[in-house]
Coordinates of C-alpha atoms and ligand atoms in Angstrom, one line a residue:
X22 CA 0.0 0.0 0.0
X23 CA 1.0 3.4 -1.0
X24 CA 1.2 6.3 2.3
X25 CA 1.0 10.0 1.0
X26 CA 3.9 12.3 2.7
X27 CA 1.5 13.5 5.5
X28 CA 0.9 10.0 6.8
X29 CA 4.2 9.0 6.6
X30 CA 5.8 11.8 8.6
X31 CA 5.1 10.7 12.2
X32 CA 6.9 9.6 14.7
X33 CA 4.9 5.8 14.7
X34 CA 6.7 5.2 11.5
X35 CA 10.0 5.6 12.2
X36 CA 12.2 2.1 11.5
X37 CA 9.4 1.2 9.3
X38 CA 9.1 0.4 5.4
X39 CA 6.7 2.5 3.3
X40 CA 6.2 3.1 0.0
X41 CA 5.0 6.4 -1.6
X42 CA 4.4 7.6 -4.8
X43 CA 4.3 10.8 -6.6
X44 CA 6.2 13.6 -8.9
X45 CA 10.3 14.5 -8.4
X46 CA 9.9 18.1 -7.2
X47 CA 13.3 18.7 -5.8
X48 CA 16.3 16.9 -6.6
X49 CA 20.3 17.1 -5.8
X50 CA 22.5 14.2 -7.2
X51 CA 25.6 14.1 -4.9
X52 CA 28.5 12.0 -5.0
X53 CA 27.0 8.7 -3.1
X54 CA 23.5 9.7 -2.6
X55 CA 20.4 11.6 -4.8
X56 CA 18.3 13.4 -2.7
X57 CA 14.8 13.6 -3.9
X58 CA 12.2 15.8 -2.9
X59 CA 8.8 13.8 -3.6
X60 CA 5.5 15.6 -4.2
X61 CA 2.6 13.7 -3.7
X62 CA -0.7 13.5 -5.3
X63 CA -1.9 16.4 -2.4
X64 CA 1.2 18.6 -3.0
X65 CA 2.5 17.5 0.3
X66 CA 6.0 16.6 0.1
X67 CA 8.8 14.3 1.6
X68 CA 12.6 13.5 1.2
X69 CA 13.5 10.6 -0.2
X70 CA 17.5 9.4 -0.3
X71 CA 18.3 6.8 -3.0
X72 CA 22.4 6.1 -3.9
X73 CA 22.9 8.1 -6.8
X74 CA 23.1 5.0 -9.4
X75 CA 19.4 4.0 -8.6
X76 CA 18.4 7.7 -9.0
X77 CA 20.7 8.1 -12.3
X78 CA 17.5 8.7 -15.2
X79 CA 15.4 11.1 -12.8
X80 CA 14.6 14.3 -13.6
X81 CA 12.1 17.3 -12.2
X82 CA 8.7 16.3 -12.3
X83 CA 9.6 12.2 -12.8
X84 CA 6.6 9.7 -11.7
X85 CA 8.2 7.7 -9.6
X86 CA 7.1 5.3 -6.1
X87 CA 10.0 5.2 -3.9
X88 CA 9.9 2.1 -1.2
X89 CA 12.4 3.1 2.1
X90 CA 12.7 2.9 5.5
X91 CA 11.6 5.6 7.6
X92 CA 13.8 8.3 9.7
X93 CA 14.0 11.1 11.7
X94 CA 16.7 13.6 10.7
X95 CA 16.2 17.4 12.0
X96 CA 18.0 18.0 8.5
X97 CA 15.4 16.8 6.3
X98 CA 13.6 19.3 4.8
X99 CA 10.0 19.8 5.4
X100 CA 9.4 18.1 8.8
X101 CA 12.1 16.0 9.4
X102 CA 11.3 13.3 8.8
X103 CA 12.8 11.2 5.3
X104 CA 13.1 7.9 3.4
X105 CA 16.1 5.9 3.1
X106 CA 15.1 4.5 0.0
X107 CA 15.9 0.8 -1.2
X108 CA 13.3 0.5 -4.3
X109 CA 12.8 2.7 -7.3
X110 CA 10.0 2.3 -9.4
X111 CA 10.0 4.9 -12.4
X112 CA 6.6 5.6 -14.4
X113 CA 7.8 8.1 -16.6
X114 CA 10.9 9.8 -17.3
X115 CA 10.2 13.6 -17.7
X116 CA 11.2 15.5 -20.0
X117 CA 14.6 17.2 -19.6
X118 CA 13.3 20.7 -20.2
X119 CA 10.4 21.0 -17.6
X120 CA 10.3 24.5 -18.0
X121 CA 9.0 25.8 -14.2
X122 CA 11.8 26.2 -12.2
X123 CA 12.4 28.4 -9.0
X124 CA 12.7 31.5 -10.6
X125 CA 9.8 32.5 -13.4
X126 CA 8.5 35.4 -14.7
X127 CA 4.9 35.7 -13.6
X128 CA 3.7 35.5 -17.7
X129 CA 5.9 32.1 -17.9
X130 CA 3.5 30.5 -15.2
X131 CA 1.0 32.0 -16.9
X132 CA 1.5 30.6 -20.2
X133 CA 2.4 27.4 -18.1
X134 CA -0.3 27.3 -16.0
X135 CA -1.3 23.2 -16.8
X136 CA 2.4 23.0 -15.0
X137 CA 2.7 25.5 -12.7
X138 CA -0.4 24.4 -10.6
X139 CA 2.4 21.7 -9.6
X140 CA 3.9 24.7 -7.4
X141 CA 3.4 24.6 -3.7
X142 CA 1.7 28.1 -3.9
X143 CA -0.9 27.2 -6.4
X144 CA -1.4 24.0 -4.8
X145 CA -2.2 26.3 -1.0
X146 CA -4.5 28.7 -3.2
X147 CA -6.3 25.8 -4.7
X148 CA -6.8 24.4 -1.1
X149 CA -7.9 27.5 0.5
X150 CA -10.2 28.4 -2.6
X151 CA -11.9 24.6 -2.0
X152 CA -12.0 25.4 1.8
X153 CA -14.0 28.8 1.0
X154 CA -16.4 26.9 -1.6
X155 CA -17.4 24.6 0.7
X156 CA -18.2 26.6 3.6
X157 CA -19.9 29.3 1.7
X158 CA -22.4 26.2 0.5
X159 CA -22.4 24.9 4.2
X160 CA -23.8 28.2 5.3
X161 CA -26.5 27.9 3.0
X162 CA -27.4 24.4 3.6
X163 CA -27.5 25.5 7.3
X164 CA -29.5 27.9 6.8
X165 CA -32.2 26.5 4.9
X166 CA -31.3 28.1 1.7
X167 CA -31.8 25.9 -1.6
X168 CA -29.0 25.5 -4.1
X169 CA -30.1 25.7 -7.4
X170 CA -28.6 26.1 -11.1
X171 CA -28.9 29.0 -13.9
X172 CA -28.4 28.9 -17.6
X173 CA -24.9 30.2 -18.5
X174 CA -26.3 30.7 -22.0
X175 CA -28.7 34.0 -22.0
X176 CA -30.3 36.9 -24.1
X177 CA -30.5 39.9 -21.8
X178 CA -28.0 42.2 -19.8
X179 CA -28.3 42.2 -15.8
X180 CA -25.1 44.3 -15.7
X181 CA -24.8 46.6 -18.6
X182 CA -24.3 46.1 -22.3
X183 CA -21.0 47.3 -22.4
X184 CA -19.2 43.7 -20.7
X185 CA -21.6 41.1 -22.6
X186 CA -19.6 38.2 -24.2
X187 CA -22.0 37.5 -28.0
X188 CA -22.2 34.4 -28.9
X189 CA -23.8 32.7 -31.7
X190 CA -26.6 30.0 -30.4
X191 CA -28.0 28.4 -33.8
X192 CA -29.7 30.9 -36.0
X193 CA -29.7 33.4 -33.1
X194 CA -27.7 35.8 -30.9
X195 CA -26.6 35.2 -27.1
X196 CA -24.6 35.9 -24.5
X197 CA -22.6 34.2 -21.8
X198 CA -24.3 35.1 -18.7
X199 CA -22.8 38.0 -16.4
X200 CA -25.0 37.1 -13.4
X201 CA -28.1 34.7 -12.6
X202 CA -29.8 36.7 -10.2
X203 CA -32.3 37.0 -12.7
X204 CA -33.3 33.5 -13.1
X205 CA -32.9 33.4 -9.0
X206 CA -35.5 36.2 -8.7
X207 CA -38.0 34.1 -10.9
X208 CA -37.0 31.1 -8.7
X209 CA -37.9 32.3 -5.1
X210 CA -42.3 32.1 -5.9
X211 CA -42.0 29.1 -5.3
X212 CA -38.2 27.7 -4.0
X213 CA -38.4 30.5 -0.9
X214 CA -34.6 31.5 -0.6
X215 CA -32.3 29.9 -3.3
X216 CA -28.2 30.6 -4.1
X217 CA -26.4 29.1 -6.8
X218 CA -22.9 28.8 -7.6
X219 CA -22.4 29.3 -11.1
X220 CA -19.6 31.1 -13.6
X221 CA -20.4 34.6 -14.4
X222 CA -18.7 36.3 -17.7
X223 CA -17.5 39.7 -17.9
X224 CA -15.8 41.0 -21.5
X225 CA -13.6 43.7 -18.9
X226 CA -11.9 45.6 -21.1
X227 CA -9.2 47.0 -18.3
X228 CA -6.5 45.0 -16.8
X229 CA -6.9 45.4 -13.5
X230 CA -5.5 43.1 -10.5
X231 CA -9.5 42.5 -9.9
X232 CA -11.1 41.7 -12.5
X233 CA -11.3 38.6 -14.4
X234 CA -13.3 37.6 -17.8
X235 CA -14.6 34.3 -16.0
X236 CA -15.5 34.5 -11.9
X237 CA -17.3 32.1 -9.6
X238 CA -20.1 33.8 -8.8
X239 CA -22.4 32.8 -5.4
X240 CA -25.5 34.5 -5.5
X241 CA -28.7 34.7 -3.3
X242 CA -32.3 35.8 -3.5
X243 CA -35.1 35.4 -1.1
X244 CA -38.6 36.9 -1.0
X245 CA -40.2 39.1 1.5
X246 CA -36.9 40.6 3.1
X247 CA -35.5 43.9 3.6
X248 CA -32.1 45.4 2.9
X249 CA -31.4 45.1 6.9
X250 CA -32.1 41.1 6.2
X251 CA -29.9 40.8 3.0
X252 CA -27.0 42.9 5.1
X253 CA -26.8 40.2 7.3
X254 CA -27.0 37.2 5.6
X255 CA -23.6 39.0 3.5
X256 CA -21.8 39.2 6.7
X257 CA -22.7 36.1 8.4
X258 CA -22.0 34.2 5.9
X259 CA -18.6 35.7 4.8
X260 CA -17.5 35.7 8.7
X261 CA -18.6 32.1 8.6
X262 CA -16.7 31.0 5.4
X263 CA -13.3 33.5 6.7
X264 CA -13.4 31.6 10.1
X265 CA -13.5 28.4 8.9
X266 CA -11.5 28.6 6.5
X267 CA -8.5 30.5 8.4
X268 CA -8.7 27.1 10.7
X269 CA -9.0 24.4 8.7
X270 CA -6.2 26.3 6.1
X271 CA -3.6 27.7 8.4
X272 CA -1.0 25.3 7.3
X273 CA -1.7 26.7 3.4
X274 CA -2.2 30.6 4.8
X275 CA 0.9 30.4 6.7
X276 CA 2.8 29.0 3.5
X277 CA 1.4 32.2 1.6
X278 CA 2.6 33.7 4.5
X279 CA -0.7 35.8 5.1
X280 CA -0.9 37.2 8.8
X281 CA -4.4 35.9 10.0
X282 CA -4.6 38.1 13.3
X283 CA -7.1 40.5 11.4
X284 CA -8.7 37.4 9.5
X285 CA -9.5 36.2 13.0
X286 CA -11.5 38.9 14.0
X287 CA -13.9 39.1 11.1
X288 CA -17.1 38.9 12.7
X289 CA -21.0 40.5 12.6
X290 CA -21.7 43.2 12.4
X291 CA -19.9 44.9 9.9
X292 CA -19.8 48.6 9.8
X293 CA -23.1 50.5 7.2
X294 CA -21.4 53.4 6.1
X295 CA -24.0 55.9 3.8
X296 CA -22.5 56.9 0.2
X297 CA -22.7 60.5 1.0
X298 CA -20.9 60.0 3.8
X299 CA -18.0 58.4 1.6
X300 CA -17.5 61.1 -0.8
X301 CA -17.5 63.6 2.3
X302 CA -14.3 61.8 3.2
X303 CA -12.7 61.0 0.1
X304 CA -13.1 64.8 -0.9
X305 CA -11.7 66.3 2.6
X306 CA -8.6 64.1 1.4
X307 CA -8.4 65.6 -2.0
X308 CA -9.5 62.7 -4.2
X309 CA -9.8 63.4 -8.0
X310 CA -11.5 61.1 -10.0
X311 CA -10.0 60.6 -13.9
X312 CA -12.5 62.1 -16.3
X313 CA -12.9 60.7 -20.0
X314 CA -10.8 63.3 -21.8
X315 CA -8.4 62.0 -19.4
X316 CA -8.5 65.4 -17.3
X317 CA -8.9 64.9 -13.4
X318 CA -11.1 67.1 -10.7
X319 CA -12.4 66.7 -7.4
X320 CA -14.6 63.3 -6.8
X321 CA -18.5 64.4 -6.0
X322 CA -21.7 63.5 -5.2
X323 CA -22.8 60.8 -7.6
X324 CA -19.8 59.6 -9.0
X325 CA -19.2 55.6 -8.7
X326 CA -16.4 54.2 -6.4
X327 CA -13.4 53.2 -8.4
X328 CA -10.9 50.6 -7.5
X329 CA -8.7 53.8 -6.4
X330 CA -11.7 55.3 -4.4
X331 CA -12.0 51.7 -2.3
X332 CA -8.6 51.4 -1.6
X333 CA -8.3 54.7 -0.2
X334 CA -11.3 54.1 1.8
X335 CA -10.5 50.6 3.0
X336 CA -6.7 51.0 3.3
X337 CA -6.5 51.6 6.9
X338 CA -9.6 49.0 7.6
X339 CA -9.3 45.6 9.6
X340 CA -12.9 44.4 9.0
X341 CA -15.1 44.8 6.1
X342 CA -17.7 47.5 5.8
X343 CA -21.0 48.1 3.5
X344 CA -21.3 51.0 1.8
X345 CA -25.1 51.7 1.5
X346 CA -27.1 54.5 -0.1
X347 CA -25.7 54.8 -4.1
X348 CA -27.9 57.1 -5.8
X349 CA -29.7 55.4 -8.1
X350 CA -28.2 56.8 -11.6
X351 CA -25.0 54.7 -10.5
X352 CA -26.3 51.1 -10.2
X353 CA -28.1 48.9 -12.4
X354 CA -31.8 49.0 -13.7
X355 CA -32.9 46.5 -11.2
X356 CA -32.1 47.9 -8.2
X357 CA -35.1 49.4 -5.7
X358 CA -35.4 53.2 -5.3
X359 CA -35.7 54.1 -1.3
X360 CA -39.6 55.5 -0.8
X361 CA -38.5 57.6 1.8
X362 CA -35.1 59.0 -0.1
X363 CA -35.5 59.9 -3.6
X364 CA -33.2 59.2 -6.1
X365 CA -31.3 56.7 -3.6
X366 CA -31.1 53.5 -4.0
X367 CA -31.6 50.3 -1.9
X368 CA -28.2 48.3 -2.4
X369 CA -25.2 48.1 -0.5
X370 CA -20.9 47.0 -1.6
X371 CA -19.2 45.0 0.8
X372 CA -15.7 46.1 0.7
X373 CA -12.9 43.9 2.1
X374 CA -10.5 46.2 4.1
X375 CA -6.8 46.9 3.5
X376 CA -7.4 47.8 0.1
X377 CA -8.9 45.0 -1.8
X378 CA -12.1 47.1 -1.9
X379 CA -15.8 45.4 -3.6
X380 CA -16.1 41.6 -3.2
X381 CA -19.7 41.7 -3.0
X382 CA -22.7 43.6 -4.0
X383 CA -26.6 43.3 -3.4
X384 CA -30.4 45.0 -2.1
X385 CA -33.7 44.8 -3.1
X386 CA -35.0 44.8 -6.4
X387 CA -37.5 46.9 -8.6
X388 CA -41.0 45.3 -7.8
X389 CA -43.2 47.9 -10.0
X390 CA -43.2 47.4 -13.9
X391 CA -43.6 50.6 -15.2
X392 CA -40.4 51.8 -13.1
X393 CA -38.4 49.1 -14.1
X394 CA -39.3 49.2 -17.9
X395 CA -38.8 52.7 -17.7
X396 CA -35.3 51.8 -16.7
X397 CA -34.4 49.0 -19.0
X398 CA -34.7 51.8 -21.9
X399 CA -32.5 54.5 -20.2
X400 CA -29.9 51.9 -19.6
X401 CA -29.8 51.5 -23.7
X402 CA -31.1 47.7 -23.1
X403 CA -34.5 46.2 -25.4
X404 CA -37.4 45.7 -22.9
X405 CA -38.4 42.8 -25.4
X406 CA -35.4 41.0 -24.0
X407 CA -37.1 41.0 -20.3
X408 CA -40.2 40.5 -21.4
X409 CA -40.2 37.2 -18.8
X410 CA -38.2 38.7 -15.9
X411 CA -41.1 41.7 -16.8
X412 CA -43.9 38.8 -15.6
X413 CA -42.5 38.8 -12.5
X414 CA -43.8 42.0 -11.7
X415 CA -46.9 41.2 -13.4
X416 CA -47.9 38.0 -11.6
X417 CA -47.9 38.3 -8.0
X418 CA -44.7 40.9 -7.3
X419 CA -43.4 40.6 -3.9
X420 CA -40.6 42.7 -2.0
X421 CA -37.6 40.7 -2.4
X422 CA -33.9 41.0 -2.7
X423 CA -29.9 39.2 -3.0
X424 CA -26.8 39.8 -3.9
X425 CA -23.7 38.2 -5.5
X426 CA -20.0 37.4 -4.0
X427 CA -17.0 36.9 -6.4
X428 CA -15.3 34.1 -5.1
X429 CA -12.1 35.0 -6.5
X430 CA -11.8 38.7 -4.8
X431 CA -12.8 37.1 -1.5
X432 CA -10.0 34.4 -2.2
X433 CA -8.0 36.9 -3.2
X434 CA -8.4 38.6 0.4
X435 CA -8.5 35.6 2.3
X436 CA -4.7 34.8 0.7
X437 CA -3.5 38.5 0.1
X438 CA -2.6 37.5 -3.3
X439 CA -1.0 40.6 -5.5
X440 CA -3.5 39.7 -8.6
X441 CA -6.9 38.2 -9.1
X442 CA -5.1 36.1 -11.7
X443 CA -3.6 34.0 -8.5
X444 CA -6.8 32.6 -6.8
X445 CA -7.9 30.5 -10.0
X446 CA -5.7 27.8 -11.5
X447 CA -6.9 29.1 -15.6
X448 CA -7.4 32.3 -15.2
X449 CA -9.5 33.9 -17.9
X450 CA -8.7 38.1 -18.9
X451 CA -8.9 40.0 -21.9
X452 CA -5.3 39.0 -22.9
X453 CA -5.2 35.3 -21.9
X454 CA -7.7 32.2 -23.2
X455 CA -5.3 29.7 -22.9
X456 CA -4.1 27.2 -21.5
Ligands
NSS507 O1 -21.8 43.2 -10.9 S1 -21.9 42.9 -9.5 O2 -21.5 43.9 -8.6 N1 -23.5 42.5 -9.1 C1 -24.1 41.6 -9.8 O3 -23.7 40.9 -10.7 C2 -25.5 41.3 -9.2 N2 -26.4 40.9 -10.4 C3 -25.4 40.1 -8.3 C4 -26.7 39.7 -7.6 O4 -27.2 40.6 -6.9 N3 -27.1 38.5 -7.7 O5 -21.1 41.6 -9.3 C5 -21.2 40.9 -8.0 C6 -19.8 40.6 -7.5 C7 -18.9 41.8 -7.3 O6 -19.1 42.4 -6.1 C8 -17.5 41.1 -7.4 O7 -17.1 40.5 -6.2 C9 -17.7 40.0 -8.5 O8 -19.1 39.8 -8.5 N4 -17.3 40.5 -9.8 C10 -16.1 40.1 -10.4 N5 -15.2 39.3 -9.9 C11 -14.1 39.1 -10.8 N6 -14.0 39.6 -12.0 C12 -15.0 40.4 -12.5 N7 -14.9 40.9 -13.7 C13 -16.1 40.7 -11.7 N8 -17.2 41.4 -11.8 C14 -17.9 41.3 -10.7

């Protein structure tokens, strides 16, 4: 029987014969003894010391199952613990060339990617990106909330014309799908609260170190709540999938060598602070905002937040907050004026702290048809195109809201990773498609 490294390195073992296999990650011929460094199928890895005859054809990234002895060495790299191998068994001789080595430009790994998820540091991403998955579906299922799937493959806009992916579907037009809260808000008559977890597509024309042309996207809508109740299912469930995953990933945090202290305390509530409030602050610090000739002035009342507006505003943060209270010109055509506050709408941004800025983004939705249609036209979009997400407000409209989380910025925050491109092992952006 095979033992991956982790089961092998413990004290019990020592004196005893195990075999292991896996990949040649490391490797240092000397002058009586090869020292290989074996990655197993996890990404975990142990030393493994053959006489350098035996070890003679490996290479980096060999298949190989190694049969030793077990021992404890303080020397021995990764938990000193190693093999004193007796058996070789070789799979496949790789090729010479392997082209990752310890040094690489970030476009190499890029264009390498099918390889370079063999690195240790893709291999802790991929693990804490799992861990976050499957809490943020654990919350749900705790909670009563009832997973469900939307089409990828759509006809109308949720956010804006500008990012749609075209497609041809047969004899007609499509798009990829930028968001399924749509088909989640025709789902909760009769599901009650749903989520689903489903790729969203966004043709972002800017490379930025947050956006992506491809994101996991986990969305929610439920009926008969307020913005208060969609608040605090965001930060409940985003405190619940941090936690979790800062325990059952310290090993992988600690390799990325992200300080958890502030992780730690990410808890309910998190902080509601109004728009107007916002640009009060980011003006009495002499924010300009870049105009489209290029020209800059003084950030005002009813301008979006950019990613250089969040950052500034978050930078200092330890905890995320919700910015609530957009005027209504800045957000999509679905989103719910305030009765009581004209021209204000009902949707909030979380924003993670220390700079990473939006990884969500929710509130309740337009419930009256004439508003909403209204709408759809100013935003440049074909009302035709809605004609069945138009029903909804025609047969039986409730008050109801969601909102949608990018898994990949809250990876990104969870890890501290430099670029968006990091937290997904084939990352999709306007410049890259393959591999
Ligand atoms: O455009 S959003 O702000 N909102 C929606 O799509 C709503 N229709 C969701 C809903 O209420 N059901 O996107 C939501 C989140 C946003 O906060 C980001 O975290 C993430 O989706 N997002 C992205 N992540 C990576 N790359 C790109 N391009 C991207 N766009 C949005």
């Amino acid at each position: 029987m095979s033992l991956r490294a982790g089961q092998i390195k413990s004290s019990e073992n020592v004196g005893k014969q195990v075999t292991i296999r896996g990949w040649v990650y490391r490797l240092r011929k000397q002058k009586e003894n090869a020292f290989v460094l074996i990655r197993d199928d996890r990404g975990d890895v142990i030393q493994c010391v053959f006489p350098v005859e035996k070890a003679a054809s490996l290479t980096i990234e060999s298949s190989i199952e190694a049969t030793g002895i077990v021992s404890q060495d303080a020397r021995a790299p990764e938990g000193g613990y190693e093999i004193k191998g007796k058996d070789l068994k070789i799979y496949n001789v790789a090729g010479a060339d392997y082209p990752i080595g310890e040094y690489q430009s970030d476009e190499l790994l890029l264009d390498k990617r099918h390889l370079a998820l063999r690195t240790r540091k893709m291999v802790a991403m991929a693990k804490v990106r799992a861990s976050v998955l499957d809490f943020g579906r654990r919350w749900f299922v705790e909670n009563g909330w009832m997973e469900v799937t939307a089409p990828t493959i759509v006809k109308g806009a949720v956010e804006g014309g500008s990012t749609l992916f075209k497609l041809k579907y047969f004899d007609e037009e499509a798009y990829l799908s930028q968001s399924a809260q749509l088909y989640l808000e025709a789902m909760i008559f009769s599901l009650g609260p749903v989520w689903s977890l489903t790729p969203s597509f966004r043709a972002e024309k800017s490379r930025t170190v947050r956006h992506l042309a491809e994101f996991s996207h986990l969305e929610a809508e439920a009926p008969w709540v307020t913005l208060e109740d969609i608040l605090k299912v965001e930060e409940q469930l985003v405190s619940y999938v941090i936690q979790n995953t800062v325990r059952e990933r310290a090993e992988e945090l600690a390799y990325l060598k992200r300080d958890t202290v502030d992780l730690k305390k990410v808890e309910p509530p998190f902080e509601r602070v109004p728009y107007d409030k916002v640009i009060k602050v980011l003006k009495s610090k002499g924010f300009m905002v870049t105009q489209e000739d290029g020209s800059k002035r003084e950030i005002q009342f009813g301008d979006d937040l950019s990613i250089d507006s969040e950052r500034e505003l978050t930078k200092n943060a330890t905890k995320p907050m919700f910015v609530v209270g957009y005027p209504i010109a800045v957000k999509p055509f679905y989103v719910k004026e305030d009765s009581d506050n004209q021209g204000i709408g009902l949707a909030a941004d979380m924003l993670a702290p220390q700079g990473f800025g939006e990884i969500s983004s929710g509130g309740l939705r337009e419930d009256d048809i004439v508003s909403m249609t209204t709408r759809i036209r100013k935003e440049g979009l074909d009302p035709a195109a809605y004609d069945w997400y138009l029903d909804l407000r025609k047969y039986g409209s409730v008050p109801h809201g969601g909102f949608g989380l990018g898994i990949e910025r809250l990876v990104r925050w969870i890890t501290n990773a430099e670029d968006i491109k990091d937290t997904v092992l084939f990352p999709r952006t306007m410049s890259r498609v393959t591999p």
